[in-house]
């Protein structure tokens, strides 16, 4: 493939990045506010153990730019589960309801503890839980008007889990988080709600697309994490797979190919250039595998 065909190459640091592909929309979805400014502040100030977990959902929102499919919470969470996993962070889907209300006031409940599908639309709400760091991630909370007006992007918060290391949140668990003058009260649904997502033909049919988009999102996150002033903190994060990937790509240029896949230009043992997707890059044999496993 010629350089002309491949298009313009990029080196870090950069102000603009190529957009990863997303699964083809099944119905128009309202645009979510961009989050690049929030992400830039996180890259500058986040602690090592926060970097990946905070940056990824904000980057996804900025990249989706209203082009995400109608089942936005399902598609976002399935994509981010793969993106987190590529960087060595275990993330699991968490069907929930969310009651959005002002302090000491009534509010509106979204989602269902017994969600179902109407055609290609899932009637529920979905978030992610990161069991190893006990973080709760709602990447699409701003699909709800009253939260979007505040303009703070995805919700990422610490939660209390079972005393068992690495365990997930039990059905019926409640998570209370603050957003501006709003209280977001989440209730965790049960295993049947999760099965309604992962076992449905829509999720199965788009699994490859969610994985591919997750790989692309993780690639752009990795490029941001290697920037000057960020890389040293990223190398202190508790994710050995992230360390291996940062060392493997170094300062290699990257670009989006014709299929909108992000690829890094790396040299093989003979010095020949190879344009590789993140999931194609050779890593040391002791590197932990990507999630899900």
PDB file of N, CA, C and O in Angstrom, residues 37-68:
ATOM      1  N   UNK A  37     -11.759  18.197  25.879  1.00  0.00           N
ATOM      2  CA  UNK A  37     -11.196  19.089  26.906  1.00  0.00           C
ATOM      3  C   UNK A  37     -11.101  18.363  28.244  1.00  0.00           C
ATOM      4  O   UNK A  37     -10.095  18.468  28.951  1.00  0.00           O
ATOM      5  N   UNK A  38     -12.163  17.610  28.593  1.00  0.00           N
ATOM      6  CA  UNK A  38     -12.130  16.835  29.834  1.00  0.00           C
ATOM      7  C   UNK A  38     -10.986  15.820  29.779  1.00  0.00           C
ATOM      8  O   UNK A  38     -10.258  15.620  30.760  1.00  0.00           O
ATOM      9  N   UNK A  39     -10.851  15.164  28.634  1.00  0.00           N
ATOM     10  CA  UNK A  39      -9.821  14.140  28.502  1.00  0.00           C
ATOM     11  C   UNK A  39      -8.422  14.746  28.629  1.00  0.00           C
ATOM     12  O   UNK A  39      -7.533  14.170  29.269  1.00  0.00           O
ATOM     13  N   UNK A  40      -8.232  15.923  28.029  1.00  0.00           N
ATOM     14  CA  UNK A  40      -6.926  16.579  28.102  1.00  0.00           C
ATOM     15  C   UNK A  40      -6.556  16.901  29.555  1.00  0.00           C
ATOM     16  O   UNK A  40      -5.404  16.731  29.965  1.00  0.00           O
ATOM     17  N   UNK A  41      -7.545  17.340  30.341  1.00  0.00           N
ATOM     18  CA  UNK A  41      -7.269  17.648  31.750  1.00  0.00           C
ATOM     19  C   UNK A  41      -6.923  16.373  32.526  1.00  0.00           C
ATOM     20  O   UNK A  41      -6.066  16.394  33.414  1.00  0.00           O
ATOM     21  N   UNK A  42      -7.603  15.284  32.194  1.00  0.00           N
ATOM     22  CA  UNK A  42      -7.303  14.017  32.861  1.00  0.00           C
ATOM     23  C   UNK A  42      -5.903  13.536  32.518  1.00  0.00           C
ATOM     24  O   UNK A  42      -5.167  13.053  33.379  1.00  0.00           O
ATOM     25  N   UNK A  43      -5.523  13.642  31.258  1.00  0.00           N
ATOM     26  CA  UNK A  43      -4.180  13.238  30.861  1.00  0.00           C
ATOM     27  C   UNK A  43      -3.123  14.047  31.602  1.00  0.00           C
ATOM     28  O   UNK A  43      -2.053  13.542  31.940  1.00  0.00           O
ATOM     29  N   UNK A  44      -3.449  15.288  31.891  1.00  0.00           N
ATOM     30  CA  UNK A  44      -2.479  16.161  32.554  1.00  0.00           C
ATOM     31  C   UNK A  44      -2.404  15.920  34.055  1.00  0.00           C
ATOM     32  O   UNK A  44      -1.326  15.998  34.649  1.00  0.00           O
ATOM     33  N   UNK A  45      -3.552  15.572  34.676  1.00  0.00           N
ATOM     34  CA  UNK A  45      -3.598  15.580  36.135  1.00  0.00           C
ATOM     35  C   UNK A  45      -3.892  14.228  36.781  1.00  0.00           C
ATOM     36  O   UNK A  45      -3.645  14.072  37.982  1.00  0.00           O
ATOM     37  N   UNK A  46      -4.418  13.245  36.036  1.00  0.00           N
ATOM     38  CA  UNK A  46      -4.846  11.993  36.664  1.00  0.00           C
ATOM     39  C   UNK A  46      -3.672  11.222  37.250  1.00  0.00           C
ATOM     40  O   UNK A  46      -2.553  11.239  36.716  1.00  0.00           O
ATOM     41  N   UNK A  47      -3.924  10.547  38.356  1.00  0.00           N
ATOM     42  CA  UNK A  47      -2.921   9.688  38.975  1.00  0.00           C
ATOM     43  C   UNK A  47      -2.723   8.440  38.123  1.00  0.00           C
ATOM     44  O   UNK A  47      -3.581   8.085  37.316  1.00  0.00           O
ATOM     45  N   UNK A  48      -1.599   7.747  38.271  1.00  0.00           N
ATOM     46  CA  UNK A  48      -1.325   6.569  37.428  1.00  0.00           C
ATOM     47  C   UNK A  48      -2.442   5.539  37.415  1.00  0.00           C
ATOM     48  O   UNK A  48      -2.808   5.012  36.350  1.00  0.00           O
ATOM     49  N   UNK A  49      -3.038   5.260  38.580  1.00  0.00           N
ATOM     50  CA  UNK A  49      -4.068   4.223  38.623  1.00  0.00           C
ATOM     51  C   UNK A  49      -5.396   4.690  38.046  1.00  0.00           C
ATOM     52  O   UNK A  49      -6.315   3.901  37.856  1.00  0.00           O
ATOM     53  N   UNK A  50      -5.510   5.992  37.737  1.00  0.00           N
ATOM     54  CA  UNK A  50      -6.746   6.540  37.183  1.00  0.00           C
ATOM     55  C   UNK A  50      -6.699   6.714  35.667  1.00  0.00           C
ATOM     56  O   UNK A  50      -7.755   6.800  35.029  1.00  0.00           O
ATOM     57  N   UNK A  51      -5.503   6.777  35.104  1.00  0.00           N
ATOM     58  CA  UNK A  51      -5.366   7.234  33.721  1.00  0.00           C
ATOM     59  C   UNK A  51      -6.240   6.462  32.741  1.00  0.00           C
ATOM     60  O   UNK A  51      -7.103   7.045  32.072  1.00  0.00           O
ATOM     61  N   UNK A  52      -6.016   5.155  32.613  1.00  0.00           N
ATOM     62  CA  UNK A  52      -6.752   4.373  31.610  1.00  0.00           C
ATOM     63  C   UNK A  52      -8.241   4.402  31.903  1.00  0.00           C
ATOM     64  O   UNK A  52      -9.070   4.600  31.002  1.00  0.00           O
ATOM     65  N   UNK A  53      -8.591   4.202  33.173  1.00  0.00           N
ATOM     66  CA  UNK A  53      -9.995   4.038  33.522  1.00  0.00           C
ATOM     67  C   UNK A  53     -10.807   5.301  33.305  1.00  0.00           C
ATOM     68  O   UNK A  53     -11.990   5.255  32.972  1.00  0.00           O
ATOM     69  N   UNK A  54     -10.176   6.472  33.469  1.00  0.00           N
ATOM     70  CA  UNK A  54     -10.877   7.735  33.260  1.00  0.00           C
ATOM     71  C   UNK A  54     -10.851   8.178  31.806  1.00  0.00           C
ATOM     72  O   UNK A  54     -11.842   8.680  31.282  1.00  0.00           O
ATOM     73  N   UNK A  55      -9.728   8.008  31.147  1.00  0.00           N
ATOM     74  CA  UNK A  55      -9.570   8.562  29.800  1.00  0.00           C
ATOM     75  C   UNK A  55     -10.433   7.826  28.774  1.00  0.00           C
ATOM     76  O   UNK A  55     -11.049   8.450  27.899  1.00  0.00           O
ATOM     77  N   UNK A  56     -10.510   6.501  28.863  1.00  0.00           N
ATOM     78  CA  UNK A  56     -11.186   5.721  27.821  1.00  0.00           C
ATOM     79  C   UNK A  56     -12.638   6.149  27.567  1.00  0.00           C
ATOM     80  O   UNK A  56     -13.018   6.373  26.412  1.00  0.00           O
ATOM     81  N   UNK A  57     -13.502   6.254  28.586  1.00  0.00           N
ATOM     82  CA  UNK A  57     -14.891   6.627  28.272  1.00  0.00           C
ATOM     83  C   UNK A  57     -15.026   8.031  27.696  1.00  0.00           C
ATOM     84  O   UNK A  57     -15.868   8.270  26.826  1.00  0.00           O
ATOM     85  N   UNK A  58     -14.168   8.955  28.154  1.00  0.00           N
ATOM     86  CA  UNK A  58     -14.240  10.314  27.607  1.00  0.00           C
ATOM     87  C   UNK A  58     -13.782  10.336  26.155  1.00  0.00           C
ATOM     88  O   UNK A  58     -14.335  11.057  25.328  1.00  0.00           O
ATOM     89  N   UNK A  59     -12.766   9.541  25.832  1.00  0.00           N
ATOM     90  CA  UNK A  59     -12.317   9.460  24.447  1.00  0.00           C
ATOM     91  C   UNK A  59     -13.400   8.845  23.578  1.00  0.00           C
ATOM     92  O   UNK A  59     -13.659   9.312  22.466  1.00  0.00           O
ATOM     93  N   UNK A  60     -14.057   7.788  24.082  1.00  0.00           N
ATOM     94  CA  UNK A  60     -15.122   7.162  23.288  1.00  0.00           C
ATOM     95  C   UNK A  60     -16.220   8.164  22.964  1.00  0.00           C
ATOM     96  O   UNK A  60     -16.698   8.236  21.821  1.00  0.00           O
ATOM     97  N   UNK A  61     -16.630   8.966  23.955  1.00  0.00           N
ATOM     98  CA  UNK A  61     -17.685   9.952  23.729  1.00  0.00           C
ATOM     99  C   UNK A  61     -17.263  10.960  22.665  1.00  0.00           C
ATOM    100  O   UNK A  61     -18.019  11.291  21.749  1.00  0.00           O
ATOM    101  N   UNK A  62     -16.028  11.438  22.770  1.00  0.00           N
ATOM    102  CA  UNK A  62     -15.545  12.423  21.799  1.00  0.00           C
ATOM    103  C   UNK A  62     -15.488  11.830  20.394  1.00  0.00           C
ATOM    104  O   UNK A  62     -15.818  12.496  19.412  1.00  0.00           O
ATOM    105  N   UNK A  63     -15.079  10.575  20.289  1.00  0.00           N
ATOM    106  CA  UNK A  63     -14.953   9.938  18.979  1.00  0.00           C
ATOM    107  C   UNK A  63     -16.292   9.556  18.382  1.00  0.00           C
ATOM    108  O   UNK A  63     -16.478   9.592  17.165  1.00  0.00           O
ATOM    109  N   UNK A  64     -17.250   9.182  19.227  1.00  0.00           N
ATOM    110  CA  UNK A  64     -18.558   8.749  18.702  1.00  0.00           C
ATOM    111  C   UNK A  64     -19.285   9.912  18.050  1.00  0.00           C
ATOM    112  O   UNK A  64     -19.892   9.752  16.989  1.00  0.00           O
ATOM    113  N   UNK A  65     -19.252  11.093  18.689  1.00  0.00           N
ATOM    114  CA  UNK A  65     -19.765  12.324  18.086  1.00  0.00           C
ATOM    115  C   UNK A  65     -21.146  12.139  17.474  1.00  0.00           C
ATOM    116  O   UNK A  65     -21.422  12.608  16.376  1.00  0.00           O
ATOM    117  N   UNK A  66     -22.020  11.409  18.179  1.00  0.00           N
ATOM    118  CA  UNK A  66     -23.371  11.227  17.680  1.00  0.00           C
ATOM    119  C   UNK A  66     -23.528  10.163  16.623  1.00  0.00           C
ATOM    120  O   UNK A  66     -24.612   9.967  16.089  1.00  0.00           O
ATOM    121  N   UNK A  67     -22.450   9.446  16.285  1.00  0.00           N
ATOM    122  CA  UNK A  67     -22.517   8.437  15.232  1.00  0.00           C
ATOM    123  C   UNK A  67     -22.736   7.036  15.788  1.00  0.00           C
ATOM    124  O   UNK A  67     -22.709   6.059  15.059  1.00  0.00           O
ATOM    125  N   UNK A  68     -22.951   6.939  17.098  1.00  0.00           N
ATOM    126  CA  UNK A  68     -23.144   5.629  17.711  1.00  0.00           C
ATOM    127  C   UNK A  68     -24.533   5.091  17.385  1.00  0.00           C
ATOM    128  O   UNK A  68     -25.452   5.846  17.097  1.00  0.00           O
TER     129      UNK A  68
END
